[in-house]
Amino acid sequence: MITLRVVLDDMRLPGSIGRYSEELARALIETAPAGCGVVGIVSAAHDSEIKAIEKVLPGLESLVRLRMSRRALQTLWVAGGKFEQLVPNGARRLLADTGGLSGMLHSTSLLAPLQASDRLEARGRQSAVTIHSAAAFTNPATMSTAEVAWQRAMIKRAAKHADAIVVPTHSTAEQLSHFVDVGERVRVISAAVSSKLRVPIDADARAAALDLPERYLLTTGSLNLARGLGDLITSMATGAAPDVPLVITGASDAAREAIEQHTASLGLDSSRVRVYGRLTDQELAVALDRATVYVAPTVDDGIGLPLMEALSFGAVTVYSDAPAHLEVAAGAGLAVARDDRRNYPERLAIAIGEALSDGELAARLSVLASDRARAFSWRDSAEKVWQLHADL
């Protein structure tokens, strides 16, 4: 049995990265070549968390739970700490039975044990990591100082020690090339739409329970005000703003408070900006399916997954001209220039107004959106990951 060990710790995170990790892992299991299997690796976790992962990924050969917390792993691995010392005895025997550490390791993020080793020691060992965004270099002001430092250090470590680096878009690869030398080790493997995002049969009841307006703008993804959401909310207070409420989903308590404070500071009535917490997959599908216009204002997206999900529902989309957005949408929506942030909110409002007022344009964009979304497949992405490791 040839085993691909996949670091799945990001599955437990909310948002695009968590969804990416789960969907790719599921597809890797489903597309495993004959004689190959997938072993998952996570940081220290409660039994309930382990059972939850095993439930959504039933085809895993096993799930190895390390001895350290996620935060401790980040600290250890950024310093080049070794993987072996973290594996409990029982799991160590399991890894030994399937080739030990001299095998294939794939991380769905930057969280990975990357170490310098000589050629004889590393014989048969290969590692691939995933870099979802170059924002730590291109837009550090939108992240905490600690997160910027960790991501930059891990990206540099990956450039030095990883056998392959997976990125979701060609634009991310191009951005990274300005900051680190990765040679020909970069492989572009896109994300895709979650298999769980399907409109349920009780869609009307769910829409009523959520109290969704008849017409509304929808945004998901990053809830960091500095990354574009603040500009979108500000656009609701401009003279060009349409009389349609904005629905924001996925907000934590802290994000909700920041959004509400920003909304109030603009003098906007609370009915103009509606904030929801994290929705279930079925609820999110209903919200995406019924949105009048989907807006992706993020100025530095690297993965483009929220926009991709909106396209899959045939949504009329308005998005920033972040390179990843342009690549993912490929003209299936209205792009808005980000270069002058002072006037960005007004430009967003104008584009949204155009999408709302021009029925012929909206119908054409909806068809283009559905067609574009079919270009992405988790099965295709997983097969490319298997091929990557075969090539290595």
PDB file of N, CA and C in Angstrom, residues 221-321:
ATOM      1  N   GLY A 221     -17.066  35.029   2.377  1.00  0.00           N
ATOM      2  CA  GLY A 221     -15.612  35.100   2.301  1.00  0.00           C
ATOM      3  C   GLY A 221     -15.030  35.919   3.428  1.00  0.00           C
ATOM      4  N   SER A 222     -13.961  36.667   3.143  1.00  0.00           N
ATOM      5  CA  SER A 222     -13.267  37.417   4.188  1.00  0.00           C
ATOM      6  C   SER A 222     -14.164  38.481   4.799  1.00  0.00           C
ATOM      7  N   LEU A 223     -14.215  38.494   6.137  1.00  0.00           N
ATOM      8  CA  LEU A 223     -14.978  39.521   6.844  1.00  0.00           C
ATOM      9  C   LEU A 223     -14.052  40.563   7.467  1.00  0.00           C
ATOM     10  N   ASN A 224     -12.824  40.608   6.969  1.00  0.00           N
ATOM     11  CA  ASN A 224     -11.869  41.619   7.409  1.00  0.00           C
ATOM     12  C   ASN A 224     -12.225  42.940   6.718  1.00  0.00           C
ATOM     13  N   LEU A 225     -12.600  43.938   7.500  1.00  0.00           N
ATOM     14  CA  LEU A 225     -13.032  45.214   6.924  1.00  0.00           C
ATOM     15  C   LEU A 225     -11.965  45.821   6.024  1.00  0.00           C
ATOM     16  N   ALA A 226     -10.687  45.644   6.400  1.00  0.00           N
ATOM     17  CA  ALA A 226      -9.604  46.263   5.644  1.00  0.00           C
ATOM     18  C   ALA A 226      -9.358  45.588   4.301  1.00  0.00           C
ATOM     19  N   ARG A 227      -9.875  44.386   4.118  1.00  0.00           N
ATOM     20  CA  ARG A 227      -9.618  43.654   2.876  1.00  0.00           C
ATOM     21  C   ARG A 227     -10.680  43.903   1.810  1.00  0.00           C
ATOM     22  N   GLY A 228     -11.641  44.757   2.089  1.00  0.00           N
ATOM     23  CA  GLY A 228     -12.628  45.093   1.070  1.00  0.00           C
ATOM     24  C   GLY A 228     -14.053  45.132   1.562  1.00  0.00           C
ATOM     25  N   LEU A 229     -14.351  44.400   2.631  1.00  0.00           N
ATOM     26  CA  LEU A 229     -15.722  44.404   3.138  1.00  0.00           C
ATOM     27  C   LEU A 229     -16.120  45.795   3.615  1.00  0.00           C
ATOM     28  N   GLY A 230     -15.182  46.487   4.253  1.00  0.00           N
ATOM     29  CA  GLY A 230     -15.468  47.846   4.708  1.00  0.00           C
ATOM     30  C   GLY A 230     -15.832  48.759   3.544  1.00  0.00           C
ATOM     31  N   ASP A 231     -15.151  48.579   2.409  1.00  0.00           N
ATOM     32  CA  ASP A 231     -15.453  49.377   1.221  1.00  0.00           C
ATOM     33  C   ASP A 231     -16.852  49.064   0.698  1.00  0.00           C
ATOM     34  N   LEU A 232     -17.230  47.781   0.740  1.00  0.00           N
ATOM     35  CA  LEU A 232     -18.561  47.400   0.267  1.00  0.00           C
ATOM     36  C   LEU A 232     -19.648  48.019   1.144  1.00  0.00           C
ATOM     37  N   ILE A 233     -19.448  47.963   2.463  1.00  0.00           N
ATOM     38  CA  ILE A 233     -20.431  48.574   3.367  1.00  0.00           C
ATOM     39  C   ILE A 233     -20.488  50.083   3.136  1.00  0.00           C
ATOM     40  N   THR A 234     -19.319  50.696   2.953  1.00  0.00           N
ATOM     41  CA  THR A 234     -19.278  52.135   2.676  1.00  0.00           C
ATOM     42  C   THR A 234     -20.020  52.466   1.386  1.00  0.00           C
ATOM     43  N   SER A 235     -19.956  51.565   0.415  1.00  0.00           N
ATOM     44  CA  SER A 235     -20.641  51.806  -0.864  1.00  0.00           C
ATOM     45  C   SER A 235     -22.144  51.937  -0.680  1.00  0.00           C
ATOM     46  N   MET A 236     -22.664  51.315   0.398  1.00  0.00           N
ATOM     47  CA  MET A 236     -24.104  51.381   0.660  1.00  0.00           C
ATOM     48  C   MET A 236     -24.535  52.776   1.114  1.00  0.00           C
ATOM     49  N   ALA A 237     -23.552  53.616   1.456  1.00  0.00           N
ATOM     50  CA  ALA A 237     -23.859  54.974   1.922  1.00  0.00           C
ATOM     51  C   ALA A 237     -23.553  56.032   0.872  1.00  0.00           C
ATOM     52  N   THR A 238     -23.112  55.607  -0.317  1.00  0.00           N
ATOM     53  CA  THR A 238     -22.808  56.572  -1.372  1.00  0.00           C
ATOM     54  C   THR A 238     -24.074  56.958  -2.124  1.00  0.00           C
ATOM     55  N   GLY A 239     -23.976  58.027  -2.904  1.00  0.00           N
ATOM     56  CA  GLY A 239     -25.124  58.470  -3.678  1.00  0.00           C
ATOM     57  C   GLY A 239     -25.542  57.481  -4.748  1.00  0.00           C
ATOM     58  N   ALA A 240     -24.592  56.636  -5.184  1.00  0.00           N
ATOM     59  CA  ALA A 240     -24.894  55.669  -6.243  1.00  0.00           C
ATOM     60  C   ALA A 240     -25.459  54.361  -5.700  1.00  0.00           C
ATOM     61  N   ALA A 241     -25.570  54.254  -4.384  1.00  0.00           N
ATOM     62  CA  ALA A 241     -26.006  52.988  -3.775  1.00  0.00           C
ATOM     63  C   ALA A 241     -27.444  52.654  -4.147  1.00  0.00           C
ATOM     64  N   PRO A 242     -27.702  51.424  -4.563  1.00  0.00           N
ATOM     65  CA  PRO A 242     -29.075  51.005  -4.871  1.00  0.00           C
ATOM     66  C   PRO A 242     -29.866  50.750  -3.590  1.00  0.00           C
ATOM     67  N   ASP A 243     -31.170  50.797  -3.707  1.00  0.00           N
ATOM     68  CA  ASP A 243     -32.027  50.590  -2.535  1.00  0.00           C
ATOM     69  C   ASP A 243     -32.300  49.099  -2.353  1.00  0.00           C
ATOM     70  N   VAL A 244     -31.230  48.355  -2.140  1.00  0.00           N
ATOM     71  CA  VAL A 244     -31.310  46.906  -1.928  1.00  0.00           C
ATOM     72  C   VAL A 244     -30.414  46.580  -0.740  1.00  0.00           C
ATOM     73  N   PRO A 245     -30.881  45.811   0.237  1.00  0.00           N
ATOM     74  CA  PRO A 245     -30.053  45.524   1.416  1.00  0.00           C
ATOM     75  C   PRO A 245     -28.879  44.605   1.105  1.00  0.00           C
ATOM     76  N   LEU A 246     -27.858  44.717   1.935  1.00  0.00           N
ATOM     77  CA  LEU A 246     -26.673  43.862   1.842  1.00  0.00           C
ATOM     78  C   LEU A 246     -26.751  42.788   2.911  1.00  0.00           C
ATOM     79  N   VAL A 247     -26.588  41.538   2.505  1.00  0.00           N
ATOM     80  CA  VAL A 247     -26.571  40.410   3.433  1.00  0.00           C
ATOM     81  C   VAL A 247     -25.141  39.895   3.537  1.00  0.00           C
ATOM     82  N   ILE A 248     -24.630  39.825   4.762  1.00  0.00           N
ATOM     83  CA  ILE A 248     -23.267  39.353   5.026  1.00  0.00           C
ATOM     84  C   ILE A 248     -23.363  38.071   5.837  1.00  0.00           C
ATOM     85  N   THR A 249     -22.742  36.999   5.367  1.00  0.00           N
ATOM     86  CA  THR A 249     -22.811  35.728   6.089  1.00  0.00           C
ATOM     87  C   THR A 249     -21.441  35.313   6.614  1.00  0.00           C
ATOM     88  N   GLY A 250     -21.465  34.461   7.631  1.00  0.00           N
ATOM     89  CA  GLY A 250     -20.234  33.881   8.166  1.00  0.00           C
ATOM     90  C   GLY A 250     -19.558  34.695   9.242  1.00  0.00           C
ATOM     91  N   ALA A 251     -20.262  35.645   9.840  1.00  0.00           N
ATOM     92  CA  ALA A 251     -19.631  36.551  10.805  1.00  0.00           C
ATOM     93  C   ALA A 251     -19.492  35.915  12.186  1.00  0.00           C
ATOM     94  N   SER A 252     -18.290  36.003  12.743  1.00  0.00           N
ATOM     95  CA  SER A 252     -18.088  35.653  14.146  1.00  0.00           C
ATOM     96  C   SER A 252     -18.641  36.791  14.990  1.00  0.00           C
ATOM     97  N   ASP A 253     -18.679  36.607  16.309  1.00  0.00           N
ATOM     98  CA  ASP A 253     -19.170  37.676  17.187  1.00  0.00           C
ATOM     99  C   ASP A 253     -18.323  38.940  17.039  1.00  0.00           C
ATOM    100  N   ALA A 254     -16.989  38.749  16.963  1.00  0.00           N
ATOM    101  CA  ALA A 254     -16.092  39.902  16.833  1.00  0.00           C
ATOM    102  C   ALA A 254     -16.298  40.605  15.494  1.00  0.00           C
ATOM    103  N   ALA A 255     -16.438  39.818  14.428  1.00  0.00           N
ATOM    104  CA  ALA A 255     -16.652  40.407  13.103  1.00  0.00           C
ATOM    105  C   ALA A 255     -17.988  41.131  13.047  1.00  0.00           C
ATOM    106  N   ARG A 256     -19.015  40.526  13.653  1.00  0.00           N
ATOM    107  CA  ARG A 256     -20.336  41.156  13.667  1.00  0.00           C
ATOM    108  C   ARG A 256     -20.267  42.526  14.345  1.00  0.00           C
ATOM    109  N   GLU A 257     -19.564  42.587  15.468  1.00  0.00           N
ATOM    110  CA  GLU A 257     -19.454  43.851  16.203  1.00  0.00           C
ATOM    111  C   GLU A 257     -18.755  44.913  15.360  1.00  0.00           C
ATOM    112  N   ALA A 258     -17.661  44.513  14.684  1.00  0.00           N
ATOM    113  CA  ALA A 258     -16.923  45.465  13.850  1.00  0.00           C
ATOM    114  C   ALA A 258     -17.776  45.943  12.678  1.00  0.00           C
ATOM    115  N   ILE A 259     -18.521  45.015  12.077  1.00  0.00           N
ATOM    116  CA  ILE A 259     -19.392  45.372  10.948  1.00  0.00           C
ATOM    117  C   ILE A 259     -20.484  46.337  11.394  1.00  0.00           C
ATOM    118  N   GLU A 260     -21.101  46.040  12.534  1.00  0.00           N
ATOM    119  CA  GLU A 260     -22.187  46.894  13.028  1.00  0.00           C
ATOM    120  C   GLU A 260     -21.673  48.282  13.397  1.00  0.00           C
ATOM    121  N   GLN A 261     -20.468  48.344  13.968  1.00  0.00           N
ATOM    122  CA  GLN A 261     -19.894  49.649  14.315  1.00  0.00           C
ATOM    123  C   GLN A 261     -19.606  50.462  13.055  1.00  0.00           C
ATOM    124  N   HIS A 262     -19.064  49.800  12.041  1.00  0.00           N
ATOM    125  CA  HIS A 262     -18.756  50.496  10.789  1.00  0.00           C
ATOM    126  C   HIS A 262     -20.039  50.976  10.116  1.00  0.00           C
ATOM    127  N   THR A 263     -21.063  50.136  10.139  1.00  0.00           N
ATOM    128  CA  THR A 263     -22.353  50.500   9.547  1.00  0.00           C
ATOM    129  C   THR A 263     -22.946  51.720  10.248  1.00  0.00           C
ATOM    130  N   ALA A 264     -22.906  51.701  11.575  1.00  0.00           N
ATOM    131  CA  ALA A 264     -23.456  52.818  12.349  1.00  0.00           C
ATOM    132  C   ALA A 264     -22.673  54.101  12.112  1.00  0.00           C
ATOM    133  N   SER A 265     -21.347  53.984  11.958  1.00  0.00           N
ATOM    134  CA  SER A 265     -20.515  55.173  11.755  1.00  0.00           C
ATOM    135  C   SER A 265     -20.833  55.877  10.441  1.00  0.00           C
ATOM    136  N   LEU A 266     -21.422  55.134   9.500  1.00  0.00           N
ATOM    137  CA  LEU A 266     -21.787  55.702   8.206  1.00  0.00           C
ATOM    138  C   LEU A 266     -23.199  56.276   8.208  1.00  0.00           C
ATOM    139  N   GLY A 267     -23.898  56.100   9.335  1.00  0.00           N
ATOM    140  CA  GLY A 267     -25.264  56.579   9.426  1.00  0.00           C
ATOM    141  C   GLY A 267     -26.265  55.702   8.704  1.00  0.00           C
ATOM    142  N   LEU A 268     -25.876  54.474   8.401  1.00  0.00           N
ATOM    143  CA  LEU A 268     -26.769  53.546   7.707  1.00  0.00           C
ATOM    144  C   LEU A 268     -27.723  52.888   8.691  1.00  0.00           C
ATOM    145  N   ASP A 269     -28.966  52.741   8.302  1.00  0.00           N
ATOM    146  CA  ASP A 269     -29.922  52.006   9.123  1.00  0.00           C
ATOM    147  C   ASP A 269     -29.523  50.537   9.137  1.00  0.00           C
ATOM    148  N   SER A 270     -29.732  49.877  10.262  1.00  0.00           N
ATOM    149  CA  SER A 270     -29.331  48.475  10.397  1.00  0.00           C
ATOM    150  C   SER A 270     -30.029  47.567   9.390  1.00  0.00           C
ATOM    151  N   SER A 271     -31.180  47.986   8.873  1.00  0.00           N
ATOM    152  CA  SER A 271     -31.893  47.165   7.891  1.00  0.00           C
ATOM    153  C   SER A 271     -31.183  47.140   6.543  1.00  0.00           C
ATOM    154  N   ARG A 272     -30.253  48.086   6.339  1.00  0.00           N
ATOM    155  CA  ARG A 272     -29.528  48.144   5.060  1.00  0.00           C
ATOM    156  C   ARG A 272     -28.391  47.143   5.000  1.00  0.00           C
ATOM    157  N   VAL A 273     -27.882  46.751   6.153  1.00  0.00           N
ATOM    158  CA  VAL A 273     -26.788  45.772   6.217  1.00  0.00           C
ATOM    159  C   VAL A 273     -27.172  44.702   7.225  1.00  0.00           C
ATOM    160  N   ARG A 274     -27.464  43.519   6.762  1.00  0.00           N
ATOM    161  CA  ARG A 274     -27.884  42.422   7.625  1.00  0.00           C
ATOM    162  C   ARG A 274     -26.722  41.449   7.809  1.00  0.00           C
ATOM    163  N   VAL A 275     -26.424  41.146   9.043  1.00  0.00           N
ATOM    164  CA  VAL A 275     -25.261  40.313   9.361  1.00  0.00           C
ATOM    165  C   VAL A 275     -25.722  38.972   9.917  1.00  0.00           C
ATOM    166  N   TYR A 276     -25.242  37.897   9.313  1.00  0.00           N
ATOM    167  CA  TYR A 276     -25.564  36.544   9.752  1.00  0.00           C
ATOM    168  C   TYR A 276     -24.293  35.850  10.233  1.00  0.00           C
ATOM    169  N   GLY A 277     -24.476  34.898  11.113  1.00  0.00           N
ATOM    170  CA  GLY A 277     -23.356  34.074  11.539  1.00  0.00           C
ATOM    171  C   GLY A 277     -23.033  33.038  10.482  1.00  0.00           C
ATOM    172  N   ARG A 278     -22.329  32.006  10.890  1.00  0.00           N
ATOM    173  CA  ARG A 278     -21.961  30.953   9.948  1.00  0.00           C
ATOM    174  C   ARG A 278     -23.203  30.133   9.590  1.00  0.00           C
ATOM    175  N   LEU A 279     -23.491  30.014   8.306  1.00  0.00           N
ATOM    176  CA  LEU A 279     -24.649  29.270   7.838  1.00  0.00           C
ATOM    177  C   LEU A 279     -24.285  27.811   7.588  1.00  0.00           C
ATOM    178  N   THR A 280     -25.282  26.945   7.653  1.00  0.00           N
ATOM    179  CA  THR A 280     -25.063  25.560   7.236  1.00  0.00           C
ATOM    180  C   THR A 280     -24.885  25.551   5.720  1.00  0.00           C
ATOM    181  N   ASP A 281     -24.402  24.441   5.194  1.00  0.00           N
ATOM    182  CA  ASP A 281     -24.217  24.346   3.749  1.00  0.00           C
ATOM    183  C   ASP A 281     -25.537  24.537   3.008  1.00  0.00           C
ATOM    184  N   GLN A 282     -26.619  23.979   3.571  1.00  0.00           N
ATOM    185  CA  GLN A 282     -27.927  24.108   2.925  1.00  0.00           C
ATOM    186  C   GLN A 282     -28.412  25.562   2.961  1.00  0.00           C
ATOM    187  N   GLU A 283     -28.200  26.232   4.091  1.00  0.00           N
ATOM    188  CA  GLU A 283     -28.608  27.637   4.206  1.00  0.00           C
ATOM    189  C   GLU A 283     -27.803  28.521   3.259  1.00  0.00           C
ATOM    190  N   LEU A 284     -26.494  28.255   3.177  1.00  0.00           N
ATOM    191  CA  LEU A 284     -25.653  29.041   2.279  1.00  0.00           C
ATOM    192  C   LEU A 284     -26.079  28.832   0.829  1.00  0.00           C
ATOM    193  N   ALA A 285     -26.420  27.593   0.487  1.00  0.00           N
ATOM    194  CA  ALA A 285     -26.880  27.310  -0.876  1.00  0.00           C
ATOM    195  C   ALA A 285     -28.140  28.105  -1.199  1.00  0.00           C
ATOM    196  N   VAL A 286     -29.056  28.171  -0.248  1.00  0.00           N
ATOM    197  CA  VAL A 286     -30.290  28.941  -0.446  1.00  0.00           C
ATOM    198  C   VAL A 286     -29.961  30.424  -0.622  1.00  0.00           C
ATOM    199  N   ALA A 287     -29.072  30.944   0.216  1.00  0.00           N
ATOM    200  CA  ALA A 287     -28.706  32.362   0.133  1.00  0.00           C
ATOM    201  C   ALA A 287     -28.040  32.687  -1.202  1.00  0.00           C
ATOM    202  N   LEU A 288     -27.147  31.816  -1.658  1.00  0.00           N
ATOM    203  CA  LEU A 288     -26.474  32.028  -2.939  1.00  0.00           C
ATOM    204  C   LEU A 288     -27.455  31.927  -4.100  1.00  0.00           C
ATOM    205  N   ASP A 289     -28.338  30.962  -4.020  1.00  0.00           N
ATOM    206  CA  ASP A 289     -29.281  30.712  -5.109  1.00  0.00           C
ATOM    207  C   ASP A 289     -30.258  31.871  -5.293  1.00  0.00           C
ATOM    208  N   ARG A 290     -30.599  32.563  -4.211  1.00  0.00           N
ATOM    209  CA  ARG A 290     -31.626  33.609  -4.272  1.00  0.00           C
ATOM    210  C   ARG A 290     -31.061  35.023  -4.309  1.00  0.00           C
ATOM    211  N   ALA A 291     -29.750  35.161  -4.207  1.00  0.00           N
ATOM    212  CA  ALA A 291     -29.152  36.498  -4.207  1.00  0.00           C
ATOM    213  C   ALA A 291     -29.401  37.202  -5.537  1.00  0.00           C
ATOM    214  N   THR A 292     -29.744  38.472  -5.477  1.00  0.00           N
ATOM    215  CA  THR A 292     -29.938  39.256  -6.696  1.00  0.00           C
ATOM    216  C   THR A 292     -28.592  39.552  -7.342  1.00  0.00           C
ATOM    217  N   VAL A 293     -27.629  39.937  -6.518  1.00  0.00           N
ATOM    218  CA  VAL A 293     -26.251  40.154  -6.972  1.00  0.00           C
ATOM    219  C   VAL A 293     -25.313  39.657  -5.884  1.00  0.00           C
ATOM    220  N   TYR A 294     -24.288  38.928  -6.285  1.00  0.00           N
ATOM    221  CA  TYR A 294     -23.249  38.506  -5.339  1.00  0.00           C
ATOM    222  C   TYR A 294     -22.058  39.446  -5.512  1.00  0.00           C
ATOM    223  N   VAL A 295     -21.507  39.921  -4.388  1.00  0.00           N
ATOM    224  CA  VAL A 295     -20.385  40.866  -4.441  1.00  0.00           C
ATOM    225  C   VAL A 295     -19.170  40.272  -3.736  1.00  0.00           C
ATOM    226  N   ALA A 296     -18.038  40.285  -4.420  1.00  0.00           N
ATOM    227  CA  ALA A 296     -16.765  39.825  -3.847  1.00  0.00           C
ATOM    228  C   ALA A 296     -15.809  41.020  -3.832  1.00  0.00           C
ATOM    229  N   PRO A 297     -15.822  41.815  -2.756  1.00  0.00           N
ATOM    230  CA  PRO A 297     -15.038  43.051  -2.727  1.00  0.00           C
ATOM    231  C   PRO A 297     -13.586  42.872  -2.302  1.00  0.00           C
ATOM    232  N   THR A 298     -13.215  41.663  -1.887  1.00  0.00           N
ATOM    233  CA  THR A 298     -11.884  41.423  -1.329  1.00  0.00           C
ATOM    234  C   THR A 298     -10.793  41.873  -2.294  1.00  0.00           C
ATOM    235  N   VAL A 299      -9.838  42.617  -1.783  1.00  0.00           N
ATOM    236  CA  VAL A 299      -8.824  43.216  -2.655  1.00  0.00           C
ATOM    237  C   VAL A 299      -7.602  42.333  -2.858  1.00  0.00           C
ATOM    238  N   ASP A 300      -7.501  41.217  -2.135  1.00  0.00           N
ATOM    239  CA  ASP A 300      -6.281  40.411  -2.241  1.00  0.00           C
ATOM    240  C   ASP A 300      -6.562  38.913  -2.186  1.00  0.00           C
ATOM    241  N   ASP A 301      -7.695  38.472  -2.680  1.00  0.00           N
ATOM    242  CA  ASP A 301      -8.038  37.056  -2.630  1.00  0.00           C
ATOM    243  C   ASP A 301      -7.044  36.251  -3.463  1.00  0.00           C
ATOM    244  N   GLY A 302      -6.645  35.091  -2.944  1.00  0.00           N
ATOM    245  CA  GLY A 302      -5.721  34.246  -3.685  1.00  0.00           C
ATOM    246  C   GLY A 302      -6.375  33.000  -4.227  1.00  0.00           C
ATOM    247  N   ILE A 303      -7.447  32.558  -3.566  1.00  0.00           N
ATOM    248  CA  ILE A 303      -8.075  31.293  -3.922  1.00  0.00           C
ATOM    249  C   ILE A 303      -9.347  31.482  -4.742  1.00  0.00           C
ATOM    250  N   GLY A 304     -10.107  32.540  -4.462  1.00  0.00           N
ATOM    251  CA  GLY A 304     -11.306  32.822  -5.241  1.00  0.00           C
ATOM    252  C   GLY A 304     -12.455  31.864  -5.029  1.00  0.00           C
ATOM    253  N   LEU A 305     -12.427  31.095  -3.934  1.00  0.00           N
ATOM    254  CA  LEU A 305     -13.453  30.076  -3.730  1.00  0.00           C
ATOM    255  C   LEU A 305     -14.852  30.652  -3.498  1.00  0.00           C
ATOM    256  N   PRO A 306     -15.037  31.674  -2.660  1.00  0.00           N
ATOM    257  CA  PRO A 306     -16.388  32.224  -2.496  1.00  0.00           C
ATOM    258  C   PRO A 306     -16.994  32.705  -3.816  1.00  0.00           C
ATOM    259  N   LEU A 307     -16.183  33.351  -4.644  1.00  0.00           N
ATOM    260  CA  LEU A 307     -16.667  33.801  -5.947  1.00  0.00           C
ATOM    261  C   LEU A 307     -17.027  32.607  -6.821  1.00  0.00           C
ATOM    262  N   MET A 308     -16.201  31.584  -6.790  1.00  0.00           N
ATOM    263  CA  MET A 308     -16.458  30.371  -7.563  1.00  0.00           C
ATOM    264  C   MET A 308     -17.790  29.740  -7.166  1.00  0.00           C
ATOM    265  N   GLU A 309     -18.059  29.713  -5.857  1.00  0.00           N
ATOM    266  CA  GLU A 309     -19.311  29.138  -5.367  1.00  0.00           C
ATOM    267  C   GLU A 309     -20.509  29.944  -5.860  1.00  0.00           C
ATOM    268  N   ALA A 310     -20.383  31.260  -5.864  1.00  0.00           N
ATOM    269  CA  ALA A 310     -21.475  32.099  -6.363  1.00  0.00           C
ATOM    270  C   ALA A 310     -21.715  31.852  -7.848  1.00  0.00           C
ATOM    271  N   LEU A 311     -20.647  31.732  -8.614  1.00  0.00           N
ATOM    272  CA  LEU A 311     -20.779  31.463 -10.045  1.00  0.00           C
ATOM    273  C   LEU A 311     -21.532  30.164 -10.296  1.00  0.00           C
ATOM    274  N   SER A 312     -21.309  29.174  -9.440  1.00  0.00           N
ATOM    275  CA  SER A 312     -21.939  27.863  -9.645  1.00  0.00           C
ATOM    276  C   SER A 312     -23.455  27.919  -9.521  1.00  0.00           C
ATOM    277  N   PHE A 313     -23.967  28.946  -8.866  1.00  0.00           N
ATOM    278  CA  PHE A 313     -25.417  29.115  -8.745  1.00  0.00           C
ATOM    279  C   PHE A 313     -25.968  30.057  -9.818  1.00  0.00           C
ATOM    280  N   GLY A 314     -25.124  30.400 -10.775  1.00  0.00           N
ATOM    281  CA  GLY A 314     -25.555  31.309 -11.826  1.00  0.00           C
ATOM    282  C   GLY A 314     -25.795  32.712 -11.324  1.00  0.00           C
ATOM    283  N   ALA A 315     -25.112  33.078 -10.251  1.00  0.00           N
ATOM    284  CA  ALA A 315     -25.317  34.405  -9.665  1.00  0.00           C
ATOM    285  C   ALA A 315     -24.731  35.495 -10.558  1.00  0.00           C
ATOM    286  N   VAL A 316     -25.394  36.628 -10.571  1.00  0.00           N
ATOM    287  CA  VAL A 316     -24.827  37.820 -11.193  1.00  0.00           C
ATOM    288  C   VAL A 316     -23.781  38.346 -10.215  1.00  0.00           C
ATOM    289  N   THR A 317     -22.537  38.480 -10.649  1.00  0.00           N
ATOM    290  CA  THR A 317     -21.459  38.797  -9.717  1.00  0.00           C
ATOM    291  C   THR A 317     -20.782  40.120 -10.037  1.00  0.00           C
ATOM    292  N   VAL A 318     -20.410  40.812  -8.966  1.00  0.00           N
ATOM    293  CA  VAL A 318     -19.581  42.010  -9.031  1.00  0.00           C
ATOM    294  C   VAL A 318     -18.389  41.739  -8.132  1.00  0.00           C
ATOM    295  N   TYR A 319     -17.175  41.945  -8.634  1.00  0.00           N
ATOM    296  CA  TYR A 319     -15.995  41.577  -7.853  1.00  0.00           C
ATOM    297  C   TYR A 319     -14.857  42.552  -8.109  1.00  0.00           C
ATOM    298  N   SER A 320     -13.948  42.628  -7.147  1.00  0.00           N
ATOM    299  CA  SER A 320     -12.767  43.463  -7.327  1.00  0.00           C
ATOM    300  C   SER A 320     -11.903  42.869  -8.432  1.00  0.00           C
ATOM    301  N   ASP A 321     -11.031  43.693  -8.993  1.00  0.00           N
ATOM    302  CA  ASP A 321     -10.146  43.185 -10.036  1.00  0.00           C
ATOM    303  C   ASP A 321      -8.882  42.555  -9.452  1.00  0.00           C
TER     304      ASP A 321
END
